[in-house]
mmCIF file of C-alpha atoms and ligand atoms in Angstrom:
data_model
loop_
_atom_site.group_PDB
_atom_site.id
_atom_site.type_symbol
_atom_site.label_atom_id
_atom_site.label_comp_id
_atom_site.label_asym_id
_atom_site.label_seq_id
_atom_site.Cartn_x
_atom_site.Cartn_y
_atom_site.Cartn_z
ATOM 1 C CA MET A 179 182.745 87.645 72.516
ATOM 2 C CA LYS A 180 181.623 83.687 71.365
ATOM 3 C CA SER A 181 183.341 82.655 68.263
ATOM 4 C CA SER A 182 180.031 81.605 67.046
ATOM 5 C CA GLN A 183 178.837 85.626 66.880
ATOM 6 C CA LYS A 184 182.109 87.149 65.176
ATOM 7 C CA SER A 185 179.661 87.195 62.327
ATOM 8 C CA LEU A 186 176.380 85.602 61.537
ATOM 9 C CA SER A 187 177.197 85.343 58.138
ATOM 10 C CA PHE A 188 176.352 81.561 57.189
ATOM 11 C CA ILE A 189 173.294 81.045 55.252
ATOM 12 C CA ASN A 190 170.916 78.629 56.698
ATOM 13 C CA PRO A 191 171.019 76.206 53.825
ATOM 14 C CA ARG A 192 166.528 75.295 54.741
ATOM 15 C CA ALA A 193 166.426 79.604 53.786
ATOM 16 C CA LYS A 194 166.035 78.473 49.858
ATOM 17 C CA HIS A 195 163.111 75.887 50.339
ATOM 18 C CA ASN A 196 159.659 77.124 50.793
ATOM 19 C CA PHE A 197 159.599 75.540 54.700
ATOM 20 C CA GLN A 198 157.880 78.733 55.985
ATOM 21 C CA GLY A 199 159.364 79.034 59.261
ATOM 22 C CA ARG A 200 159.750 75.591 60.041
ATOM 23 C CA THR A 201 162.953 75.148 61.489
ATOM 24 C CA CYS A 202 164.336 71.909 63.764
ATOM 25 C CA SER A 203 166.212 72.505 66.738
ATOM 26 C CA ILE A 204 167.117 69.974 69.278
ATOM 27 C CA ALA A 205 165.549 70.639 71.643
ATOM 28 C CA GLY A 206 166.800 68.155 74.813
ATOM 29 C CA VAL A 207 169.262 66.357 75.339
ATOM 30 C CA GLY A 208 170.223 63.212 77.681
ATOM 31 C CA SER A 209 173.376 60.811 78.298
ATOM 32 C CA TYR A 210 174.120 57.668 80.261
ATOM 33 C CA VAL A 211 177.015 55.496 80.735
ATOM 34 C CA PRO A 212 176.668 52.803 82.916
ATOM 35 C CA GLU A 213 178.887 52.638 86.404
ATOM 36 C CA ARG A 214 181.526 50.082 86.142
ATOM 37 C CA VAL A 215 185.093 51.395 84.789
ATOM 38 C CA LEU A 216 187.435 49.331 83.045
ATOM 39 C CA THR A 217 190.798 51.295 83.376
ATOM 40 C CA ASN A 218 193.927 50.472 80.942
ATOM 41 C CA GLN A 219 195.915 48.776 83.679
ATOM 42 C CA ASP A 220 192.508 46.247 83.944
ATOM 43 C CA LEU A 221 193.473 45.409 80.890
ATOM 44 C CA GLU A 222 196.681 45.102 81.550
ATOM 45 C CA LYS A 223 195.818 41.730 83.689
ATOM 46 C CA MET A 224 193.330 40.597 80.558
ATOM 47 C CA VAL A 225 195.395 39.888 77.105
ATOM 48 C CA GLU A 226 199.419 41.829 76.077
ATOM 49 C CA THR A 227 199.048 45.856 76.647
ATOM 50 C CA SER A 228 200.092 48.358 78.198
ATOM 51 C CA ASP A 229 198.228 51.475 79.894
ATOM 52 C CA GLU A 230 201.936 53.604 77.730
ATOM 53 C CA TRP A 231 200.814 51.888 74.440
ATOM 54 C CA ILE A 232 197.072 52.444 74.829
ATOM 55 C CA THR A 233 196.589 56.428 75.581
ATOM 56 C CA THR A 234 199.649 56.738 73.432
ATOM 57 C CA ARG A 235 198.281 54.829 70.306
ATOM 58 C CA THR A 236 194.760 55.659 70.874
ATOM 59 C CA GLY A 237 194.342 58.458 74.181
ATOM 60 C CA ILE A 238 192.272 56.783 75.668
ATOM 61 C CA LYS A 239 192.585 55.856 79.468
ATOM 62 C CA GLU A 240 189.033 53.838 80.517
ATOM 63 C CA ARG A 241 185.894 53.236 79.131
ATOM 64 C CA ARG A 242 182.553 51.403 81.101
ATOM 65 C CA LEU A 243 180.296 48.382 80.930
ATOM 66 C CA ALA A 244 177.542 47.338 81.205
ATOM 67 C CA ALA A 245 176.014 46.283 83.863
ATOM 68 C CA PRO A 246 175.625 41.822 83.571
ATOM 69 C CA GLY A 247 171.825 42.133 82.401
ATOM 70 C CA GLU A 248 171.728 46.131 81.689
ATOM 71 C CA THR A 249 171.029 45.928 77.778
ATOM 72 C CA THR A 250 171.518 48.802 74.508
ATOM 73 C CA SER A 251 167.651 49.131 75.354
ATOM 74 C CA ASP A 252 167.829 50.049 79.455
ATOM 75 C CA MET A 253 171.061 52.500 78.820
ATOM 76 C CA GLY A 254 169.056 54.167 75.376
ATOM 77 C CA ALA A 255 165.578 54.480 77.945
ATOM 78 C CA GLU A 256 168.008 56.825 80.813
ATOM 79 C CA ALA A 257 169.590 58.549 77.976
ATOM 80 C CA ALA A 258 166.252 59.342 76.324
ATOM 81 C CA ARG A 259 163.791 60.217 79.814
ATOM 82 C CA ARG A 260 167.037 62.421 80.970
ATOM 83 C CA ALA A 261 167.272 64.453 77.688
ATOM 84 C CA LEU A 262 162.963 63.861 78.028
ATOM 85 C CA ALA A 263 163.689 65.861 80.836
ATOM 86 C CA ASP A 264 165.989 68.188 79.338
ATOM 87 C CA ALA A 265 163.516 68.910 76.808
ATOM 88 C CA GLY A 266 160.518 69.969 79.363
ATOM 89 C CA VAL A 267 158.547 66.659 76.649
ATOM 90 C CA ALA A 268 156.669 63.800 77.896
ATOM 91 C CA PRO A 269 157.113 59.922 76.312
ATOM 92 C CA GLU A 270 153.318 61.406 75.117
ATOM 93 C CA ASP A 271 153.751 63.903 73.464
ATOM 94 C CA LEU A 272 156.596 61.970 71.289
ATOM 95 C CA ASP A 273 156.110 61.082 67.641
ATOM 96 C CA LEU A 274 158.401 59.232 66.812
ATOM 97 C CA ILE A 275 162.125 57.355 67.916
ATOM 98 C CA ILE A 276 165.400 56.308 66.433
ATOM 99 C CA VAL A 277 167.409 54.002 67.626
ATOM 100 C CA ALA A 278 171.073 53.641 65.880
ATOM 101 C CA THR A 279 172.821 50.707 67.093
ATOM 102 C CA VAL A 280 174.558 48.521 65.769
ATOM 103 C CA THR A 281 174.232 45.624 68.994
ATOM 104 C CA PRO A 282 170.424 45.953 69.420
ATOM 105 C CA ASP A 283 169.347 44.125 72.112
ATOM 106 C CA MET A 284 167.868 40.890 69.711
ATOM 107 C CA PRO A 285 168.079 40.807 66.035
ATOM 108 C CA PHE A 286 163.597 42.451 66.452
ATOM 109 C CA PRO A 287 162.272 43.471 68.066
ATOM 110 C CA SER A 288 163.822 46.758 67.424
ATOM 111 C CA THR A 289 165.504 47.907 69.989
ATOM 112 C CA ALA A 290 163.812 51.381 68.989
ATOM 113 C CA CYS A 291 160.439 49.173 69.786
ATOM 114 C CA LEU A 292 161.707 48.515 73.140
ATOM 115 C CA ILE A 293 162.836 51.936 74.029
ATOM 116 C CA GLN A 294 159.595 52.771 72.928
ATOM 117 C CA ALA A 295 157.750 50.387 75.714
ATOM 118 C CA LYS A 296 159.976 51.157 78.422
ATOM 119 C CA LEU A 297 158.912 55.065 78.105
ATOM 120 C CA GLY A 298 156.123 54.371 77.996
ATOM 121 C CA ALA A 299 156.186 56.377 75.164
ATOM 122 C CA ARG A 300 152.089 55.636 73.503
ATOM 123 C CA ARG A 301 152.073 57.506 70.380
ATOM 124 C CA ALA A 302 154.792 57.631 69.051
ATOM 125 C CA ALA A 303 156.363 54.929 66.058
ATOM 126 C CA ALA A 304 159.639 53.887 66.440
ATOM 127 C CA PHE A 305 162.147 51.661 64.363
ATOM 128 C CA ASP A 306 166.392 50.663 63.730
ATOM 129 C CA ILE A 307 169.220 51.887 61.875
ATOM 130 C CA GLU A 308 172.523 50.814 61.371
ATOM 131 C CA ALA A 309 175.431 53.147 60.344
ATOM 132 C CA ALA A 310 177.697 52.512 62.777
ATOM 133 C CA CYS A 311 179.204 54.543 64.429
ATOM 134 C CA SER A 312 178.077 57.556 62.199
ATOM 135 C CA GLY A 313 174.003 56.078 63.014
ATOM 136 C CA PHE A 314 173.592 59.458 65.615
ATOM 137 C CA VAL A 315 173.533 61.880 62.636
ATOM 138 C CA TYR A 316 172.286 59.825 60.333
ATOM 139 C CA GLY A 317 169.613 59.561 62.630
ATOM 140 C CA LEU A 318 169.409 63.479 62.893
ATOM 141 C CA GLU A 319 169.262 63.819 59.501
ATOM 142 C CA ILE A 320 166.438 61.270 58.544
ATOM 143 C CA GLY A 321 164.407 62.770 62.304
ATOM 144 C CA GLN A 322 164.790 66.779 61.317
ATOM 145 C CA GLN A 323 163.588 65.701 58.001
ATOM 146 C CA PHE A 324 160.179 64.419 58.845
ATOM 147 C CA VAL A 325 159.916 67.764 61.615
ATOM 148 C CA MET A 326 160.494 69.720 58.215
ATOM 149 C CA SER A 327 157.801 68.214 56.319
ATOM 150 C CA ARG A 328 155.168 68.172 58.744
ATOM 151 C CA THR A 329 154.826 64.864 59.581
ATOM 152 C CA TYR A 330 155.612 64.612 63.400
ATOM 153 C CA ASP A 331 156.810 67.705 66.213
ATOM 154 C CA THR A 332 158.884 65.928 68.434
ATOM 155 C CA VAL A 333 161.300 63.666 67.454
ATOM 156 C CA LEU A 334 163.613 61.449 70.160
ATOM 157 C CA VAL A 335 167.152 60.100 68.213
ATOM 158 C CA VAL A 336 169.033 57.538 70.670
ATOM 159 C CA GLY A 337 172.408 56.644 69.768
ATOM 160 C CA ALA A 338 173.375 53.112 72.205
ATOM 161 C CA GLU A 339 175.303 50.564 72.397
ATOM 162 C CA LYS A 340 176.804 47.888 74.293
ATOM 163 C CA LEU A 341 180.117 46.804 72.673
ATOM 164 C CA SER A 342 181.509 45.781 75.430
ATOM 165 C CA SER A 343 178.129 42.156 74.599
ATOM 166 C CA ILE A 344 180.360 42.160 70.206
ATOM 167 C CA VAL A 345 184.284 42.421 71.823
ATOM 168 C CA ASP A 346 186.247 40.121 71.716
ATOM 169 C CA TRP A 347 187.953 40.262 75.418
ATOM 170 C CA THR A 348 191.553 38.070 73.581
ATOM 171 C CA ASP A 349 192.221 40.482 71.007
ATOM 172 C CA ARG A 350 194.545 43.133 72.084
ATOM 173 C CA ASN A 351 194.328 44.664 68.558
ATOM 174 C CA THR A 352 190.293 46.295 69.400
ATOM 175 C CA CYS A 353 189.516 45.090 72.886
ATOM 176 C CA VAL A 354 191.024 47.988 74.264
ATOM 177 C CA LEU A 355 189.038 50.207 72.432
ATOM 178 C CA PHE A 356 185.169 49.955 73.108
ATOM 179 C CA GLY A 357 182.736 51.204 75.984
ATOM 180 C CA ASP A 358 179.249 51.209 76.336
ATOM 181 C CA GLY A 359 176.595 53.585 77.231
ATOM 182 C CA ALA A 360 173.889 56.039 75.551
ATOM 183 C CA GLY A 361 173.579 59.648 74.302
ATOM 184 C CA ALA A 362 169.444 60.548 72.771
ATOM 185 C CA ALA A 363 168.149 64.256 70.890
ATOM 186 C CA VAL A 364 165.010 65.895 71.172
ATOM 187 C CA LEU A 365 164.773 67.792 67.983
ATOM 188 C CA ARG A 366 161.808 69.959 67.327
ATOM 189 C CA ASN A 367 160.068 72.404 65.354
ATOM 190 C CA ARG A 368 161.563 75.789 67.039
ATOM 191 C CA ASP A 369 159.718 78.531 64.275
ATOM 192 C CA GLY A 370 162.170 81.343 63.528
ATOM 193 C CA ALA A 371 165.522 80.164 65.243
ATOM 194 C CA HIS A 372 168.328 77.807 62.838
ATOM 195 C CA GLY A 373 168.382 75.243 65.429
ATOM 196 C CA LEU A 374 169.692 71.847 62.982
ATOM 197 C CA LEU A 375 171.086 74.323 59.590
ATOM 198 C CA THR A 376 172.440 70.468 58.132
ATOM 199 C CA VAL A 377 173.379 67.704 58.264
ATOM 200 C CA CYS A 378 175.580 65.482 55.784
ATOM 201 C CA MET A 379 175.294 61.089 55.560
ATOM 202 C CA GLY A 380 178.536 59.838 53.445
ATOM 203 C CA ALA A 381 178.841 55.353 52.224
ATOM 204 C CA ASP A 382 180.996 53.782 50.611
ATOM 205 C CA GLY A 383 179.522 49.786 51.023
ATOM 206 C CA GLY A 384 182.680 48.668 48.815
ATOM 207 C CA LYS A 385 185.238 48.984 52.202
ATOM 208 C CA GLY A 386 183.190 47.376 54.387
ATOM 209 C CA SER A 387 184.565 44.230 55.092
ATOM 210 C CA LEU A 388 187.439 46.476 56.774
ATOM 211 C CA LEU A 389 184.978 46.790 59.954
ATOM 212 C CA GLN A 390 182.942 44.482 60.145
ATOM 213 C CA VAL A 391 181.201 41.647 62.862
ATOM 214 C CA PRO A 392 180.765 38.873 59.810
ATOM 215 C CA ALA A 393 178.656 36.531 61.133
ATOM 216 C CA GLY A 394 175.251 35.787 62.427
ATOM 217 C CA GLY A 395 173.244 37.561 59.852
ATOM 218 C CA SER A 396 171.574 35.675 57.133
ATOM 219 C CA ALA A 397 175.216 35.305 55.845
ATOM 220 C CA MET A 398 176.598 33.520 57.869
ATOM 221 C CA PRO A 399 174.047 32.212 60.823
ATOM 222 C CA ALA A 400 174.586 31.761 64.170
ATOM 223 C CA SER A 401 176.764 27.743 64.444
ATOM 224 C CA GLU A 402 178.791 26.237 66.385
ATOM 225 C CA GLU A 403 181.373 26.320 63.684
ATOM 226 C CA THR A 404 181.482 30.155 63.248
ATOM 227 C CA VAL A 405 181.130 31.180 66.998
ATOM 228 C CA LYS A 406 184.315 28.630 67.594
ATOM 229 C CA ARG A 407 185.817 31.355 64.963
ATOM 230 C CA ARG A 408 184.917 33.606 66.921
ATOM 231 C CA LEU A 409 183.061 35.655 63.990
ATOM 232 C CA HIS A 410 180.334 37.394 65.932
ATOM 233 C CA TYR A 411 183.101 40.493 67.084
ATOM 234 C CA ILE A 412 183.852 43.623 65.796
ATOM 235 C CA ARG A 413 186.383 42.447 63.701
ATOM 236 C CA MET A 414 189.154 45.784 61.988
ATOM 237 C CA GLU A 415 191.706 47.466 59.611
ATOM 238 C CA GLY A 416 192.692 49.950 62.809
ATOM 239 C CA ARG A 417 195.471 51.300 60.555
ATOM 240 C CA GLU A 418 193.236 51.772 57.120
ATOM 241 C CA THR A 419 190.337 51.965 58.771
ATOM 242 C CA PHE A 420 192.326 55.431 60.308
ATOM 243 C CA LYS A 421 193.539 56.777 57.482
ATOM 244 C CA ASN A 422 189.301 56.647 56.020
ATOM 245 C CA ALA A 423 188.073 58.089 58.733
ATOM 246 C CA VAL A 424 190.608 61.420 58.635
ATOM 247 C CA GLN A 425 189.581 62.232 55.334
ATOM 248 C CA ALA A 426 185.626 60.899 55.507
ATOM 249 C CA MET A 427 185.694 63.244 58.979
ATOM 250 C CA CYS A 428 187.158 66.063 57.251
ATOM 251 C CA ALA A 429 185.340 66.251 53.570
ATOM 252 C CA ALA A 430 182.058 65.769 55.674
ATOM 253 C CA ALA A 431 183.094 68.835 58.135
ATOM 254 C CA GLU A 432 184.032 70.965 55.673
ATOM 255 C CA GLU A 433 180.842 70.611 53.091
ATOM 256 C CA ALA A 434 178.286 71.374 55.967
ATOM 257 C CA LEU A 435 180.392 74.335 56.468
ATOM 258 C CA ARG A 436 180.335 75.068 52.741
ATOM 259 C CA ARG A 437 176.647 74.721 52.472
ATOM 260 C CA CYS A 438 176.254 76.786 55.813
ATOM 261 C CA ARG A 439 178.891 79.016 54.012
ATOM 262 C CA ALA A 440 180.827 79.156 57.347
ATOM 263 C CA ASP A 441 184.296 79.231 58.783
ATOM 264 C CA ILE A 442 185.789 76.886 60.916
ATOM 265 C CA SER A 443 186.641 79.665 63.046
ATOM 266 C CA GLN A 444 182.568 81.028 63.628
ATOM 267 C CA VAL A 445 182.136 77.411 65.538
ATOM 268 C CA ALA A 446 182.207 77.401 69.248
ATOM 269 C CA CYS A 447 182.320 73.537 69.451
ATOM 270 C CA ILE A 448 183.168 71.096 67.157
ATOM 271 C CA ILE A 449 182.096 67.353 68.522
ATOM 272 C CA PRO A 450 183.932 64.473 66.738
ATOM 273 C CA HIS A 451 183.149 61.293 66.407
ATOM 274 C CA GLN A 452 185.451 59.613 69.662
ATOM 275 C CA ALA A 453 187.646 56.782 68.591
ATOM 276 C CA ASN A 454 191.101 57.457 68.690
ATOM 277 C CA ARG A 455 192.378 60.689 70.068
ATOM 278 C CA ARG A 456 195.460 60.445 66.789
ATOM 279 C CA ILE A 457 192.518 60.485 64.398
ATOM 280 C CA ILE A 458 190.987 63.497 66.488
ATOM 281 C CA ASP A 459 194.167 65.877 66.674
ATOM 282 C CA ALA A 460 194.835 65.273 62.647
ATOM 283 C CA VAL A 461 190.981 66.000 61.845
ATOM 284 C CA ALA A 462 191.184 68.961 64.070
ATOM 285 C CA ALA A 463 194.781 70.224 62.373
ATOM 286 C CA ARG A 464 193.232 69.104 58.875
ATOM 287 C CA LEU A 465 190.178 71.783 59.389
ATOM 288 C CA LYS A 466 192.587 74.148 61.043
ATOM 289 C CA ALA A 467 190.854 74.183 64.201
ATOM 290 C CA LYS A 468 192.270 75.591 67.483
ATOM 291 C CA PRO A 469 193.100 72.777 70.009
ATOM 292 C CA ASP A 470 190.678 74.425 72.620
ATOM 293 C CA GLN A 471 187.594 74.010 69.488
ATOM 294 C CA VAL A 472 188.126 70.000 69.978
ATOM 295 C CA TYR A 473 185.125 68.405 72.278
ATOM 296 C CA VAL A 474 186.995 65.131 73.452
ATOM 297 C CA ASN A 475 185.572 62.689 76.047
ATOM 298 C CA LEU A 476 187.742 59.852 74.523
ATOM 299 C CA ASP A 477 189.928 58.777 77.722
ATOM 300 C CA ARG A 478 187.002 57.973 79.772
ATOM 301 C CA TYR A 479 184.627 56.371 78.042
ATOM 302 C CA GLY A 480 186.174 54.868 74.506
ATOM 303 C CA ASN A 481 184.665 54.565 71.434
ATOM 304 C CA THR A 482 180.854 53.818 72.154
ATOM 305 C CA SER A 483 179.690 54.044 68.477
ATOM 306 C CA ALA A 484 177.108 55.488 67.835
ATOM 307 C CA ALA A 485 176.182 57.151 71.527
ATOM 308 C CA SER A 486 179.774 58.480 70.848
ATOM 309 C CA VAL A 487 179.052 62.119 69.508
ATOM 310 C CA ALA A 488 175.208 61.889 71.388
ATOM 311 C CA ILE A 489 177.471 61.557 74.859
ATOM 312 C CA ALA A 490 179.409 64.518 74.930
ATOM 313 C CA LEU A 491 177.136 66.594 72.603
ATOM 314 C CA ASP A 492 174.713 65.990 76.146
ATOM 315 C CA GLU A 493 178.876 67.220 77.915
ATOM 316 C CA ALA A 494 179.347 69.418 76.141
ATOM 317 C CA ALA A 495 176.519 72.088 76.329
ATOM 318 C CA ARG A 496 175.666 70.447 80.109
ATOM 319 C CA SER A 497 179.470 71.667 81.077
ATOM 320 C CA GLY A 498 178.419 75.135 79.378
ATOM 321 C CA ARG A 499 181.137 74.266 76.269
ATOM 322 C CA ILE A 500 178.282 75.359 73.889
ATOM 323 C CA GLN A 501 175.976 77.676 74.639
ATOM 324 C CA ARG A 502 172.585 79.372 72.945
ATOM 325 C CA GLY A 503 173.874 81.261 70.201
ATOM 326 C CA ASP A 504 177.124 78.776 69.345
ATOM 327 C CA LEU A 505 177.740 76.479 66.595
ATOM 328 C CA ALA A 506 178.520 72.991 66.949
ATOM 329 C CA LEU A 507 180.045 70.629 64.773
ATOM 330 C CA LEU A 508 180.003 67.397 64.492
ATOM 331 C CA THR A 509 181.457 64.867 62.540
ATOM 332 C CA VAL A 510 181.971 60.851 62.195
ATOM 333 C CA PHE A 511 183.031 58.121 60.672
ATOM 334 C CA GLY A 512 182.214 54.084 61.264
ATOM 335 C CA GLY A 513 181.770 51.238 60.333
ATOM 336 C CA GLY A 514 180.235 50.933 56.573
ATOM 337 C CA PHE A 515 182.190 52.841 55.679
ATOM 338 C CA THR A 516 180.113 55.648 56.359
ATOM 339 C CA TRP A 517 180.803 59.373 57.782
ATOM 340 C CA GLY A 518 178.258 62.607 58.182
ATOM 341 C CA SER A 519 178.492 66.289 60.254
ATOM 342 C CA ALA A 520 176.235 68.150 61.522
ATOM 343 C CA LEU A 521 176.662 71.871 61.517
ATOM 344 C CA LEU A 522 173.638 73.430 64.366
ATOM 345 C CA GLU A 523 172.873 76.477 65.981
ATOM 346 C CA TRP A 524 172.491 75.207 69.225
HETATM 347 O O1 LIG B 12 184.706 53.608 65.096
HETATM 348 C C1 LIG B 12 184.982 53.686 63.821
HETATM 349 C C2 LIG B 12 185.902 53.987 63.255
HETATM 350 N N1 LIG B 12 187.372 53.451 63.769
HETATM 351 C C3 LIG B 12 188.418 53.201 64.288
HETATM 352 O O2 LIG B 12 188.780 54.785 63.285
HETATM 353 C C4 LIG B 12 189.552 52.979 63.986
HETATM 354 C C5 LIG B 12 190.840 53.405 63.795
HETATM 355 N N2 LIG B 12 192.669 52.878 63.965
HETATM 356 C C6 LIG B 12 193.225 53.224 65.123
HETATM 357 O O3 LIG B 12 192.598 53.511 66.232
HETATM 358 C C7 LIG B 12 194.328 52.772 65.530
HETATM 359 O O4 LIG B 12 194.981 51.569 63.977
HETATM 360 C C8 LIG B 12 194.500 51.228 66.063
HETATM 361 C C9 LIG B 12 194.750 52.137 67.647
HETATM 362 C C10 LIG B 12 193.206 50.282 66.435
HETATM 363 C C11 LIG B 12 196.166 50.989 65.915
HETATM 364 O O5 LIG B 12 196.291 51.872 66.407
HETATM 365 P P1 LIG B 12 197.843 51.354 65.126
HETATM 366 O O6 LIG B 12 199.254 52.540 65.277
HETATM 367 O O7 LIG B 12 197.092 51.872 63.779
HETATM 368 O O8 LIG B 12 199.038 50.179 65.592
HETATM 369 P P2 LIG B 12 198.732 49.260 63.943
HETATM 370 O O9 LIG B 12 197.793 48.389 64.432
HETATM 371 O O10 LIG B 12 199.291 49.478 63.375
HETATM 372 O O11 LIG B 12 199.980 47.706 65.087
HETATM 373 C C12 LIG B 12 200.836 48.552 65.526
HETATM 374 C C13 LIG B 12 201.355 47.551 66.455
HETATM 375 C C14 LIG B 12 201.051 46.336 66.198
HETATM 376 O O12 LIG B 12 202.091 45.008 66.581
HETATM 377 P P3 LIG B 12 203.499 45.007 65.603
HETATM 378 O O13 LIG B 12 202.824 44.256 64.047
HETATM 379 O O14 LIG B 12 204.571 46.213 64.960
HETATM 380 O O15 LIG B 12 204.588 43.932 65.967
HETATM 381 C C15 LIG B 12 200.067 45.611 66.683
HETATM 382 O O16 LIG B 12 200.270 44.096 67.061
HETATM 383 O O17 LIG B 12 200.812 47.775 67.614
HETATM 384 C C16 LIG B 12 200.312 45.809 67.838
HETATM 385 N N3 LIG B 12 199.239 46.311 69.118
HETATM 386 C C17 LIG B 12 199.190 46.092 70.587
HETATM 387 N N4 LIG B 12 200.158 46.086 71.580
HETATM 388 C C18 LIG B 12 200.428 45.788 72.435
HETATM 389 C C19 LIG B 12 197.920 46.094 68.373
HETATM 390 N N5 LIG B 12 197.427 46.310 69.700
HETATM 391 C C20 LIG B 12 197.417 46.497 70.697
HETATM 392 C C21 LIG B 12 197.671 46.882 72.242
HETATM 393 N N6 LIG B 12 198.970 46.394 73.000
HETATM 394 N N7 LIG B 12 196.463 46.960 72.201
#
């Protein structure tokens, strides 16, 4: 018997609202990672680091890098095509496209508009959201609100990043951590089924400077000086970010379980943001989860920010780690600071 089938005593918090049987479920998922692999050994030739340090401090062995000229919207569109095929939905049937990214192709038009054009999703409205590594979960919440309110029937949520374009390849503190890729989910009403049970979101803007790209916006527009001072790259206070990530990811996961009166033992698959193996292990230990409940792919992709849990969800579904009827729990943390969680019945 699957762990989620032990008891169906969890509740759907939406049941207390009058949605007349309407639920929002994930009808299809897809992901895309570029072909080029950058290994820890490759990084040893670029900065003062070692495979041993990266593996023991982060759990990352390799990451993917976009091909020259390959953009965030290219990767997002490919993940979206795969999610649409999985859901059996045509691009013209999409009502809305939400793209979570911190590496848009350009300030505007939005990456969502660029993906809309690439898909030929003529009827769809499109906009970007920015919640860093929490972006995909934020996107699920926004998307499900549109579905539950009957504003739209079919919403595409994409998490896509070309982090290699904002990584300082001379900074060993950060360049070993990140990778490129994209994941997508199609949200639809599924009458009578549980689908997305609850989504939690949170933020603490007071800690924004601990993880940021300082320049390139209106506060510090691009100039010769900002380029010279390398202010267009990711900067992170690693230790502080680590501590906040563990605390917030645990709290968010617990909040989702509490809202649904579910227990961690009922969850078949926990999908945490893939930033650091030690963060994932600490979160799992605090949640009293068993190691085999936790999905990990950061050894292969590193931290892909908004794409991270989207890619992992697709892989977990495709490999049979999540099966129909299972409970899956996403928990995320990122720049902002932002965090979130989602409990869903597959
Ligand atoms: O996606 C958003 C969320 N992101 C995260 O949650 C990331 C959170 N932070 C982390 O994952 C970890 O803090 C890091 C992996 C970034 C760093 O690990 P750490 O164990 O916190 O190391 P540290 O920053 O405390 O640095 C320890 C030492 C330092 O040397 P000293 O000062 O002790 O001599 C660093 O200079 O390790 C050194 N170091 C490296 N050594 C070899 C830092 N990066 C490297 C490196 N290779 N790549």
